[in-house]
Amino acid sequence: GAGVSQSPSNKVTEKGKDVELRCDPISGHTALYWYRQRLGQGLEFLIYFQGNSAPDKSGLPSDRFSAERTGESVSTLTIQRTQQEDSAVYLCASSLQASGYNEQFFGPGTRLTVL
Amino acid sequence: AQSVAQPEDQVNVAEGNPLTVKCTYSVSGNPYLFWYVQYPNRGLQFLLKYITGDNLVKGSYGFEAEFNKSQTSFHLKKPSALVSDSALYFCAVSNGASGGYNKLIFGAGTRLAVHP
């Protein structure tokens, strides 16, 4: 079946602009996760959803970052007033449920470049 | 707090030789341990996991990993490396407390280079 998809694959924006990143999880997966991967570094947890609610927003780096999920499906990560330090690959993942033992399935990522 | 250490930034192996990618972890409860692989310009792919039971777990592409509770390690191994195994490997851990979601913490990654 179809895996996790993300769009756009690449996004170049100017400092101060807002961007929206989209994630389509695997059908039937109730949990959805967002991570950030800076060049040459590991994954940094941003936020997760169980259904449409986000119990853990602790990883969001600032109030410029927000995310929502609708219909227990698509999720959008929004970054307002982008800064150069926001440049990274943003990865989305989904799993059957938000439990610690379910493996997460990752999308290909969105590479964000802020000029 | 949970943490994962991958002590080697890069591992170099000749094709056909055995490979080991090291991972140690720290978690307050029982660990759930995972290995993921990332090929260039692609997302992470799940390789294998340890939840409970047999300490030796087998995964995709001939990889296996051994859970060692006393050494708090979960090293990834393969008996015979292939050039196509060259990629970035991530170890991850979550706290296996009962119920609820426990954040998955990733190591910094180890780049595996298999030379012909």
JSON list of C-alpha atoms in Angstrom, two decimals:
[
{"chain": "A", "resi": 1, "resn": "GLY", "atom": "CA", "xyz": [0.00, 0.00, 0.00]},
{"chain": "A", "resi": 2, "resn": "ALA", "atom": "CA", "xyz": [0.92, 3.67, -0.15]},
{"chain": "A", "resi": 3, "resn": "GLY", "atom": "CA", "xyz": [3.44, 4.94, 2.35]},
{"chain": "A", "resi": 4, "resn": "VAL", "atom": "CA", "xyz": [3.69, 8.27, 4.11]},
{"chain": "A", "resi": 5, "resn": "SER", "atom": "CA", "xyz": [3.81, 11.13, 1.65]},
{"chain": "A", "resi": 6, "resn": "GLN", "atom": "CA", "xyz": [4.97, 14.70, 2.19]},
{"chain": "A", "resi": 7, "resn": "SER", "atom": "CA", "xyz": [4.69, 17.84, 0.13]},
{"chain": "A", "resi": 8, "resn": "PRO", "atom": "CA", "xyz": [6.42, 19.81, -1.11]},
{"chain": "A", "resi": 9, "resn": "SER", "atom": "CA", "xyz": [9.62, 17.81, -1.39]},
{"chain": "A", "resi": 10, "resn": "ASN", "atom": "CA", "xyz": [11.62, 21.02, -1.48]},
{"chain": "A", "resi": 11, "resn": "LYS", "atom": "CA", "xyz": [10.72, 24.52, -0.35]},
{"chain": "A", "resi": 12, "resn": "VAL", "atom": "CA", "xyz": [12.86, 27.63, -0.69]},
{"chain": "A", "resi": 13, "resn": "THR", "atom": "CA", "xyz": [11.56, 30.72, 1.03]},
{"chain": "A", "resi": 14, "resn": "GLU", "atom": "CA", "xyz": [12.71, 34.11, 2.14]},
{"chain": "A", "resi": 15, "resn": "LYS", "atom": "CA", "xyz": [13.31, 35.01, 5.74]},
{"chain": "A", "resi": 16, "resn": "GLY", "atom": "CA", "xyz": [10.13, 36.28, 7.35]},
{"chain": "A", "resi": 17, "resn": "LYS", "atom": "CA", "xyz": [7.72, 34.38, 5.11]},
{"chain": "A", "resi": 18, "resn": "ASP", "atom": "CA", "xyz": [5.29, 31.73, 6.37]},
{"chain": "A", "resi": 19, "resn": "VAL", "atom": "CA", "xyz": [5.46, 28.15, 5.10]},
{"chain": "A", "resi": 20, "resn": "GLU", "atom": "CA", "xyz": [3.13, 25.16, 5.30]},
{"chain": "A", "resi": 21, "resn": "LEU", "atom": "CA", "xyz": [4.35, 21.61, 5.11]},
{"chain": "A", "resi": 22, "resn": "ARG", "atom": "CA", "xyz": [1.93, 18.77, 4.48]},
{"chain": "A", "resi": 23, "resn": "CYS", "atom": "CA", "xyz": [1.95, 15.14, 5.56]},
{"chain": "A", "resi": 24, "resn": "ASP", "atom": "CA", "xyz": [-0.34, 12.32, 4.43]},
{"chain": "A", "resi": 25, "resn": "PRO", "atom": "CA", "xyz": [0.03, 9.35, 6.77]},
{"chain": "A", "resi": 26, "resn": "ILE", "atom": "CA", "xyz": [-0.56, 5.70, 5.98]},
{"chain": "A", "resi": 27, "resn": "SER", "atom": "CA", "xyz": [-4.29, 5.00, 5.91]},
{"chain": "A", "resi": 28, "resn": "GLY", "atom": "CA", "xyz": [-5.50, 3.64, 9.24]},
{"chain": "A", "resi": 29, "resn": "HIS", "atom": "CA", "xyz": [-2.58, 4.97, 11.24]},
{"chain": "A", "resi": 30, "resn": "THR", "atom": "CA", "xyz": [-3.97, 6.93, 14.17]},
{"chain": "A", "resi": 31, "resn": "ALA", "atom": "CA", "xyz": [-0.66, 8.41, 15.30]},
{"chain": "A", "resi": 32, "resn": "LEU", "atom": "CA", "xyz": [1.35, 11.00, 13.38]},
{"chain": "A", "resi": 33, "resn": "TYR", "atom": "CA", "xyz": [4.69, 12.57, 14.26]},
{"chain": "A", "resi": 34, "resn": "TRP", "atom": "CA", "xyz": [6.78, 15.51, 13.07]},
{"chain": "A", "resi": 35, "resn": "TYR", "atom": "CA", "xyz": [10.56, 15.65, 13.35]},
{"chain": "A", "resi": 36, "resn": "ARG", "atom": "CA", "xyz": [13.25, 18.06, 12.25]},
{"chain": "A", "resi": 37, "resn": "GLN", "atom": "CA", "xyz": [16.61, 16.90, 10.93]},
{"chain": "A", "resi": 38, "resn": "ARG", "atom": "CA", "xyz": [19.30, 19.51, 10.59]},
{"chain": "A", "resi": 39, "resn": "LEU", "atom": "CA", "xyz": [22.20, 18.83, 8.24]},
{"chain": "A", "resi": 40, "resn": "GLY", "atom": "CA", "xyz": [24.44, 16.09, 9.63]},
{"chain": "A", "resi": 41, "resn": "GLN", "atom": "CA", "xyz": [22.40, 15.68, 12.79]},
{"chain": "A", "resi": 42, "resn": "GLY", "atom": "CA", "xyz": [19.90, 13.25, 14.24]},
{"chain": "A", "resi": 43, "resn": "LEU", "atom": "CA", "xyz": [16.16, 13.63, 14.48]},
{"chain": "A", "resi": 44, "resn": "GLU", "atom": "CA", "xyz": [14.63, 16.26, 16.74]},
{"chain": "A", "resi": 45, "resn": "PHE", "atom": "CA", "xyz": [11.07, 15.50, 17.90]},
{"chain": "A", "resi": 46, "resn": "LEU", "atom": "CA", "xyz": [8.63, 18.33, 17.31]},
{"chain": "A", "resi": 47, "resn": "ILE", "atom": "CA", "xyz": [5.08, 17.14, 17.96]},
{"chain": "A", "resi": 48, "resn": "TYR", "atom": "CA", "xyz": [2.84, 14.09, 17.75]},
{"chain": "A", "resi": 49, "resn": "PHE", "atom": "CA", "xyz": [-0.86, 13.52, 17.20]},
{"chain": "A", "resi": 50, "resn": "GLN", "atom": "CA", "xyz": [-3.06, 10.72, 18.47]},
{"chain": "A", "resi": 51, "resn": "GLY", "atom": "CA", "xyz": [-6.13, 11.10, 16.30]},
{"chain": "A", "resi": 52, "resn": "ASN", "atom": "CA", "xyz": [-6.65, 14.82, 15.86]},
{"chain": "A", "resi": 53, "resn": "SER", "atom": "CA", "xyz": [-5.32, 15.86, 19.24]},
{"chain": "A", "resi": 54, "resn": "ALA", "atom": "CA", "xyz": [-1.74, 16.75, 20.07]},
{"chain": "A", "resi": 55, "resn": "PRO", "atom": "CA", "xyz": [-0.95, 15.61, 23.63]},
{"chain": "A", "resi": 56, "resn": "ASP", "atom": "CA", "xyz": [2.73, 16.45, 23.37]},
{"chain": "A", "resi": 57, "resn": "LYS", "atom": "CA", "xyz": [3.80, 19.75, 21.85]},
{"chain": "A", "resi": 58, "resn": "SER", "atom": "CA", "xyz": [6.94, 19.97, 23.94]},
{"chain": "A", "resi": 59, "resn": "GLY", "atom": "CA", "xyz": [9.30, 19.74, 21.00]},
{"chain": "A", "resi": 60, "resn": "LEU", "atom": "CA", "xyz": [8.04, 22.77, 19.11]},
{"chain": "A", "resi": 61, "resn": "PRO", "atom": "CA", "xyz": [11.03, 25.14, 19.14]},
{"chain": "A", "resi": 62, "resn": "SER", "atom": "CA", "xyz": [9.07, 28.38, 19.38]},
{"chain": "A", "resi": 63, "resn": "ASP", "atom": "CA", "xyz": [5.58, 29.84, 19.08]},
{"chain": "A", "resi": 64, "resn": "ARG", "atom": "CA", "xyz": [6.30, 30.40, 15.38]},
{"chain": "A", "resi": 65, "resn": "PHE", "atom": "CA", "xyz": [5.74, 26.67, 14.90]},
{"chain": "A", "resi": 66, "resn": "SER", "atom": "CA", "xyz": [2.27, 25.13, 14.93]},
{"chain": "A", "resi": 67, "resn": "ALA", "atom": "CA", "xyz": [0.66, 21.98, 13.62]},
{"chain": "A", "resi": 68, "resn": "GLU", "atom": "CA", "xyz": [-2.80, 20.64, 13.11]},
{"chain": "A", "resi": 69, "resn": "ARG", "atom": "CA", "xyz": [-4.38, 17.42, 11.96]},
{"chain": "A", "resi": 70, "resn": "THR", "atom": "CA", "xyz": [-7.85, 16.96, 10.57]},
{"chain": "A", "resi": 71, "resn": "GLY", "atom": "CA", "xyz": [-9.99, 13.90, 9.93]},
{"chain": "A", "resi": 72, "resn": "GLU", "atom": "CA", "xyz": [-7.39, 11.73, 11.62]},
{"chain": "A", "resi": 73, "resn": "SER", "atom": "CA", "xyz": [-5.51, 11.99, 8.36]},
{"chain": "A", "resi": 74, "resn": "VAL", "atom": "CA", "xyz": [-3.62, 14.89, 6.83]},
{"chain": "A", "resi": 75, "resn": "SER", "atom": "CA", "xyz": [-1.41, 17.06, 9.01]},
{"chain": "A", "resi": 76, "resn": "THR", "atom": "CA", "xyz": [0.03, 20.48, 8.33]},
{"chain": "A", "resi": 77, "resn": "LEU", "atom": "CA", "xyz": [3.10, 21.95, 10.01]},
{"chain": "A", "resi": 78, "resn": "THR", "atom": "CA", "xyz": [3.17, 25.74, 9.77]},
{"chain": "A", "resi": 79, "resn": "ILE", "atom": "CA", "xyz": [6.21, 27.88, 10.40]},
{"chain": "A", "resi": 80, "resn": "GLN", "atom": "CA", "xyz": [5.51, 31.59, 10.65]},
{"chain": "A", "resi": 81, "resn": "ARG", "atom": "CA", "xyz": [8.06, 34.32, 10.03]},
{"chain": "A", "resi": 82, "resn": "THR", "atom": "CA", "xyz": [10.71, 31.82, 8.99]},
{"chain": "A", "resi": 83, "resn": "GLN", "atom": "CA", "xyz": [14.29, 32.30, 10.13]},
{"chain": "A", "resi": 84, "resn": "GLN", "atom": "CA", "xyz": [17.49, 30.93, 8.60]},
{"chain": "A", "resi": 85, "resn": "GLU", "atom": "CA", "xyz": [17.90, 28.53, 11.52]},
{"chain": "A", "resi": 86, "resn": "ASP", "atom": "CA", "xyz": [14.63, 26.87, 10.46]},
{"chain": "A", "resi": 87, "resn": "SER", "atom": "CA", "xyz": [16.43, 25.45, 7.42]},
{"chain": "A", "resi": 88, "resn": "ALA", "atom": "CA", "xyz": [16.30, 21.67, 7.77]},
{"chain": "A", "resi": 89, "resn": "VAL", "atom": "CA", "xyz": [14.57, 18.56, 6.52]},
{"chain": "A", "resi": 90, "resn": "TYR", "atom": "CA", "xyz": [11.18, 18.13, 8.15]},
{"chain": "A", "resi": 91, "resn": "LEU", "atom": "CA", "xyz": [10.16, 14.49, 8.45]},
{"chain": "A", "resi": 92, "resn": "CYS", "atom": "CA", "xyz": [6.72, 13.14, 9.11]},
{"chain": "A", "resi": 93, "resn": "ALA", "atom": "CA", "xyz": [6.00, 9.63, 10.38]},
{"chain": "A", "resi": 94, "resn": "SER", "atom": "CA", "xyz": [2.92, 7.62, 11.25]},
{"chain": "A", "resi": 95, "resn": "SER", "atom": "CA", "xyz": [2.19, 4.50, 13.27]},
{"chain": "A", "resi": 96, "resn": "LEU", "atom": "CA", "xyz": [-0.82, 2.33, 14.07]},
{"chain": "A", "resi": 97, "resn": "GLN", "atom": "CA", "xyz": [-1.11, 3.86, 17.50]},
{"chain": "A", "resi": 98, "resn": "ALA", "atom": "CA", "xyz": [0.93, 6.26, 19.59]},
{"chain": "A", "resi": 99, "resn": "SER", "atom": "CA", "xyz": [2.51, 3.60, 21.75]},
{"chain": "A", "resi": 100, "resn": "GLY", "atom": "CA", "xyz": [6.18, 3.23, 22.40]},
{"chain": "A", "resi": 101, "resn": "TYR", "atom": "CA", "xyz": [6.41, -0.21, 20.82]},
{"chain": "A", "resi": 102, "resn": "ASN", "atom": "CA", "xyz": [4.86, 0.57, 17.42]},
{"chain": "A", "resi": 103, "resn": "GLU", "atom": "CA", "xyz": [7.43, 1.26, 14.75]},
{"chain": "A", "resi": 104, "resn": "GLN", "atom": "CA", "xyz": [7.04, 4.52, 12.93]},
{"chain": "A", "resi": 105, "resn": "PHE", "atom": "CA", "xyz": [6.91, 4.76, 9.15]},
{"chain": "A", "resi": 106, "resn": "PHE", "atom": "CA", "xyz": [8.57, 7.82, 7.71]},
{"chain": "A", "resi": 107, "resn": "GLY", "atom": "CA", "xyz": [7.89, 9.97, 4.70]},
{"chain": "A", "resi": 108, "resn": "PRO", "atom": "CA", "xyz": [10.64, 11.23, 2.39]},
{"chain": "A", "resi": 109, "resn": "GLY", "atom": "CA", "xyz": [10.73, 14.63, 4.09]},
{"chain": "A", "resi": 110, "resn": "THR", "atom": "CA", "xyz": [10.46, 18.25, 3.03]},
{"chain": "A", "resi": 111, "resn": "ARG", "atom": "CA", "xyz": [13.74, 20.09, 2.61]},
{"chain": "A", "resi": 112, "resn": "LEU", "atom": "CA", "xyz": [13.21, 23.68, 3.76]},
{"chain": "A", "resi": 113, "resn": "THR", "atom": "CA", "xyz": [15.73, 26.34, 2.85]},
{"chain": "A", "resi": 114, "resn": "VAL", "atom": "CA", "xyz": [15.30, 29.83, 4.28]},
{"chain": "A", "resi": 115, "resn": "LEU", "atom": "CA", "xyz": [17.33, 32.46, 2.47]},
{"chain": "B", "resi": 1, "resn": "ALA", "atom": "CA", "xyz": [15.46, 11.14, 30.87]},
{"chain": "B", "resi": 2, "resn": "GLN", "atom": "CA", "xyz": [16.03, 8.92, 27.88]},
{"chain": "B", "resi": 3, "resn": "SER", "atom": "CA", "xyz": [19.13, 9.15, 25.74]},
{"chain": "B", "resi": 4, "resn": "VAL", "atom": "CA", "xyz": [20.86, 7.22, 22.99]},
{"chain": "B", "resi": 5, "resn": "ALA", "atom": "CA", "xyz": [24.54, 7.22, 22.13]},
{"chain": "B", "resi": 6, "resn": "GLN", "atom": "CA", "xyz": [26.04, 6.10, 18.86]},
{"chain": "B", "resi": 7, "resn": "PRO", "atom": "CA", "xyz": [29.74, 6.46, 19.59]},
{"chain": "B", "resi": 8, "resn": "GLU", "atom": "CA", "xyz": [30.96, 6.19, 16.01]},
{"chain": "B", "resi": 9, "resn": "ASP", "atom": "CA", "xyz": [30.24, 8.89, 13.47]},
{"chain": "B", "resi": 10, "resn": "GLN", "atom": "CA", "xyz": [31.35, 6.55, 10.69]},
{"chain": "B", "resi": 11, "resn": "VAL", "atom": "CA", "xyz": [32.08, 2.86, 10.28]},
{"chain": "B", "resi": 12, "resn": "ASN", "atom": "CA", "xyz": [34.11, 1.59, 7.33]},
{"chain": "B", "resi": 13, "resn": "VAL", "atom": "CA", "xyz": [33.85, -2.05, 6.29]},
{"chain": "B", "resi": 14, "resn": "ALA", "atom": "CA", "xyz": [35.04, -4.06, 3.32]},
{"chain": "B", "resi": 15, "resn": "GLU", "atom": "CA", "xyz": [32.35, -5.84, 1.34]},
{"chain": "B", "resi": 16, "resn": "GLY", "atom": "CA", "xyz": [31.85, -9.39, 2.57]},
{"chain": "B", "resi": 17, "resn": "ASN", "atom": "CA", "xyz": [33.15, -8.65, 6.06]},
{"chain": "B", "resi": 18, "resn": "PRO", "atom": "CA", "xyz": [30.94, -8.59, 9.14]},
{"chain": "B", "resi": 19, "resn": "LEU", "atom": "CA", "xyz": [29.74, -5.21, 10.34]},
{"chain": "B", "resi": 20, "resn": "THR", "atom": "CA", "xyz": [28.75, -3.81, 13.71]},
{"chain": "B", "resi": 21, "resn": "VAL", "atom": "CA", "xyz": [27.17, -0.44, 14.40]},
{"chain": "B", "resi": 22, "resn": "LYS", "atom": "CA", "xyz": [27.16, 0.39, 18.08]},
{"chain": "B", "resi": 23, "resn": "CYS", "atom": "CA", "xyz": [24.36, 1.80, 20.21]},
{"chain": "B", "resi": 24, "resn": "THR", "atom": "CA", "xyz": [24.02, 2.32, 23.94]},
{"chain": "B", "resi": 25, "resn": "TYR", "atom": "CA", "xyz": [21.01, 3.75, 25.70]},
{"chain": "B", "resi": 26, "resn": "SER", "atom": "CA", "xyz": [19.78, 5.19, 28.96]},
{"chain": "B", "resi": 27, "resn": "VAL", "atom": "CA", "xyz": [16.17, 4.87, 30.06]},
{"chain": "B", "resi": 28, "resn": "SER", "atom": "CA", "xyz": [14.50, 4.69, 33.44]},
{"chain": "B", "resi": 29, "resn": "GLY", "atom": "CA", "xyz": [12.11, 1.86, 32.63]},
{"chain": "B", "resi": 30, "resn": "ASN", "atom": "CA", "xyz": [12.27, -1.09, 30.31]},
{"chain": "B", "resi": 31, "resn": "PRO", "atom": "CA", "xyz": [13.52, 0.00, 26.91]},
{"chain": "B", "resi": 32, "resn": "TYR", "atom": "CA", "xyz": [11.89, -0.40, 23.55]},
{"chain": "B", "resi": 33, "resn": "LEU", "atom": "CA", "xyz": [14.76, -0.26, 21.04]},
{"chain": "B", "resi": 34, "resn": "PHE", "atom": "CA", "xyz": [14.71, 0.38, 17.31]},
{"chain": "B", "resi": 35, "resn": "TRP", "atom": "CA", "xyz": [17.08, 0.61, 14.36]},
{"chain": "B", "resi": 36, "resn": "TYR", "atom": "CA", "xyz": [16.30, 2.71, 11.31]},
{"chain": "B", "resi": 37, "resn": "VAL", "atom": "CA", "xyz": [18.27, 3.22, 8.09]},
{"chain": "B", "resi": 38, "resn": "GLN", "atom": "CA", "xyz": [18.31, 6.35, 5.96]},
{"chain": "B", "resi": 39, "resn": "TYR", "atom": "CA", "xyz": [19.42, 6.22, 2.34]},
{"chain": "B", "resi": 40, "resn": "PRO", "atom": "CA", "xyz": [20.42, 9.47, 0.59]},
{"chain": "B", "resi": 41, "resn": "ASN", "atom": "CA", "xyz": [17.52, 11.84, -0.02]},
{"chain": "B", "resi": 42, "resn": "ARG", "atom": "CA", "xyz": [15.04, 9.42, 1.46]},
{"chain": "B", "resi": 43, "resn": "GLY", "atom": "CA", "xyz": [13.15, 9.07, 4.70]},
{"chain": "B", "resi": 44, "resn": "LEU", "atom": "CA", "xyz": [14.00, 6.62, 7.45]},
{"chain": "B", "resi": 45, "resn": "GLN", "atom": "CA", "xyz": [13.18, 2.96, 6.98]},
{"chain": "B", "resi": 46, "resn": "PHE", "atom": "CA", "xyz": [12.46, 0.65, 9.90]},
{"chain": "B", "resi": 47, "resn": "LEU", "atom": "CA", "xyz": [14.95, -2.24, 10.22]},
{"chain": "B", "resi": 48, "resn": "LEU", "atom": "CA", "xyz": [14.12, -4.02, 13.46]},
{"chain": "B", "resi": 49, "resn": "LYS", "atom": "CA", "xyz": [13.00, -3.58, 17.04]},
{"chain": "B", "resi": 50, "resn": "TYR", "atom": "CA", "xyz": [13.35, -5.13, 20.48]},
{"chain": "B", "resi": 51, "resn": "ILE", "atom": "CA", "xyz": [10.31, -5.03, 22.72]},
{"chain": "B", "resi": 52, "resn": "THR", "atom": "CA", "xyz": [10.60, -8.13, 24.88]},
{"chain": "B", "resi": 53, "resn": "GLY", "atom": "CA", "xyz": [11.62, -11.77, 24.66]},
{"chain": "B", "resi": 54, "resn": "ASP", "atom": "CA", "xyz": [14.63, -13.14, 22.80]},
{"chain": "B", "resi": 55, "resn": "ASN", "atom": "CA", "xyz": [17.59, -10.80, 23.09]},
{"chain": "B", "resi": 56, "resn": "LEU", "atom": "CA", "xyz": [18.61, -11.43, 19.48]},
{"chain": "B", "resi": 57, "resn": "VAL", "atom": "CA", "xyz": [16.22, -9.86, 17.00]},
{"chain": "B", "resi": 58, "resn": "LYS", "atom": "CA", "xyz": [16.35, -10.27, 13.25]},
{"chain": "B", "resi": 59, "resn": "GLY", "atom": "CA", "xyz": [15.21, -7.64, 10.81]},
{"chain": "B", "resi": 60, "resn": "SER", "atom": "CA", "xyz": [15.20, -6.56, 7.20]},
{"chain": "B", "resi": 61, "resn": "TYR", "atom": "CA", "xyz": [18.04, -7.04, 4.70]},
{"chain": "B", "resi": 62, "resn": "GLY", "atom": "CA", "xyz": [19.84, -9.62, 6.86]},
{"chain": "B", "resi": 63, "resn": "PHE", "atom": "CA", "xyz": [20.45, -7.27, 9.79]},
{"chain": "B", "resi": 64, "resn": "GLU", "atom": "CA", "xyz": [20.17, -8.36, 13.39]},
{"chain": "B", "resi": 65, "resn": "ALA", "atom": "CA", "xyz": [20.70, -6.74, 16.76]},
{"chain": "B", "resi": 66, "resn": "GLU", "atom": "CA", "xyz": [21.37, -8.02, 20.24]},
{"chain": "B", "resi": 67, "resn": "PHE", "atom": "CA", "xyz": [19.82, -6.50, 23.33]},
{"chain": "B", "resi": 68, "resn": "ASN", "atom": "CA", "xyz": [22.24, -6.55, 26.26]},
{"chain": "B", "resi": 69, "resn": "LYS", "atom": "CA", "xyz": [20.58, -5.28, 29.41]},
{"chain": "B", "resi": 70, "resn": "SER", "atom": "CA", "xyz": [23.68, -5.34, 31.60]},
{"chain": "B", "resi": 71, "resn": "GLN", "atom": "CA", "xyz": [25.65, -3.27, 29.10]},
{"chain": "B", "resi": 72, "resn": "THR", "atom": "CA", "xyz": [22.61, -1.20, 28.07]},
{"chain": "B", "resi": 73, "resn": "SER", "atom": "CA", "xyz": [23.51, -1.82, 24.45]},
{"chain": "B", "resi": 74, "resn": "PHE", "atom": "CA", "xyz": [21.69, -2.70, 21.26]},
{"chain": "B", "resi": 75, "resn": "HIS", "atom": "CA", "xyz": [24.38, -3.11, 18.60]},
{"chain": "B", "resi": 76, "resn": "LEU", "atom": "CA", "xyz": [23.37, -3.66, 14.99]},
{"chain": "B", "resi": 77, "resn": "LYS", "atom": "CA", "xyz": [25.14, -6.45, 13.13]},
{"chain": "B", "resi": 78, "resn": "LYS", "atom": "CA", "xyz": [25.30, -8.17, 9.78]},
{"chain": "B", "resi": 79, "resn": "PRO", "atom": "CA", "xyz": [27.45, -11.21, 8.98]},
{"chain": "B", "resi": 80, "resn": "SER", "atom": "CA", "xyz": [28.46, -10.10, 5.48]},
{"chain": "B", "resi": 81, "resn": "ALA", "atom": "CA", "xyz": [28.28, -6.46, 4.38]},
{"chain": "B", "resi": 82, "resn": "LEU", "atom": "CA", "xyz": [27.14, -5.32, 0.96]},
{"chain": "B", "resi": 83, "resn": "VAL", "atom": "CA", "xyz": [28.07, -2.09, -0.82]},
{"chain": "B", "resi": 84, "resn": "SER", "atom": "CA", "xyz": [24.33, -1.37, -0.95]},
{"chain": "B", "resi": 85, "resn": "ASP", "atom": "CA", "xyz": [24.26, -1.32, 2.88]},
{"chain": "B", "resi": 86, "resn": "SER", "atom": "CA", "xyz": [26.09, 2.01, 2.78]},
{"chain": "B", "resi": 87, "resn": "ALA", "atom": "CA", "xyz": [23.74, 4.48, 4.46]},
{"chain": "B", "resi": 88, "resn": "LEU", "atom": "CA", "xyz": [23.06, 6.39, 7.68]},
{"chain": "B", "resi": 89, "resn": "TYR", "atom": "CA", "xyz": [21.89, 4.26, 10.59]},
{"chain": "B", "resi": 90, "resn": "PHE", "atom": "CA", "xyz": [19.91, 5.52, 13.57]},
{"chain": "B", "resi": 91, "resn": "CYS", "atom": "CA", "xyz": [19.31, 3.82, 16.88]},
{"chain": "B", "resi": 92, "resn": "ALA", "atom": "CA", "xyz": [16.26, 4.92, 18.88]},
{"chain": "B", "resi": 93, "resn": "VAL", "atom": "CA", "xyz": [14.76, 4.18, 22.29]},
{"chain": "B", "resi": 94, "resn": "SER", "atom": "CA", "xyz": [11.48, 4.73, 24.07]},
{"chain": "B", "resi": 95, "resn": "ASN", "atom": "CA", "xyz": [10.55, 4.03, 27.67]},
{"chain": "B", "resi": 96, "resn": "GLY", "atom": "CA", "xyz": [8.46, 0.87, 27.86]},
{"chain": "B", "resi": 97, "resn": "ALA", "atom": "CA", "xyz": [6.31, 2.12, 30.73]},
{"chain": "B", "resi": 98, "resn": "SER", "atom": "CA", "xyz": [2.82, 0.70, 30.68]},
{"chain": "B", "resi": 99, "resn": "GLY", "atom": "CA", "xyz": [0.26, 2.63, 28.71]},
{"chain": "B", "resi": 100, "resn": "GLY", "atom": "CA", "xyz": [0.43, 5.90, 26.89]},
{"chain": "B", "resi": 101, "resn": "TYR", "atom": "CA", "xyz": [2.93, 7.29, 24.49]},
{"chain": "B", "resi": 102, "resn": "ASN", "atom": "CA", "xyz": [6.59, 7.46, 25.29]},
{"chain": "B", "resi": 103, "resn": "LYS", "atom": "CA", "xyz": [8.67, 9.70, 23.08]},
{"chain": "B", "resi": 104, "resn": "LEU", "atom": "CA", "xyz": [11.06, 7.98, 20.69]},
{"chain": "B", "resi": 105, "resn": "ILE", "atom": "CA", "xyz": [14.56, 9.40, 21.16]},
{"chain": "B", "resi": 106, "resn": "PHE", "atom": "CA", "xyz": [17.03, 9.03, 18.31]},
{"chain": "B", "resi": 107, "resn": "GLY", "atom": "CA", "xyz": [20.79, 8.82, 18.36]},
{"chain": "B", "resi": 108, "resn": "ALA", "atom": "CA", "xyz": [22.87, 11.14, 16.20]},
{"chain": "B", "resi": 109, "resn": "GLY", "atom": "CA", "xyz": [23.38, 8.48, 13.56]},
{"chain": "B", "resi": 110, "resn": "THR", "atom": "CA", "xyz": [26.30, 6.44, 12.25]},
{"chain": "B", "resi": 111, "resn": "ARG", "atom": "CA", "xyz": [27.34, 6.54, 8.64]},
{"chain": "B", "resi": 112, "resn": "LEU", "atom": "CA", "xyz": [28.21, 3.09, 7.31]},
{"chain": "B", "resi": 113, "resn": "ALA", "atom": "CA", "xyz": [30.51, 2.95, 4.31]},
{"chain": "B", "resi": 114, "resn": "VAL", "atom": "CA", "xyz": [31.02, -0.46, 2.69]},
{"chain": "B", "resi": 115, "resn": "HIS", "atom": "CA", "xyz": [33.91, -0.55, 0.25]},
{"chain": "B", "resi": 116, "resn": "PRO", "atom": "CA", "xyz": [34.14, -3.01, -2.67]}
]
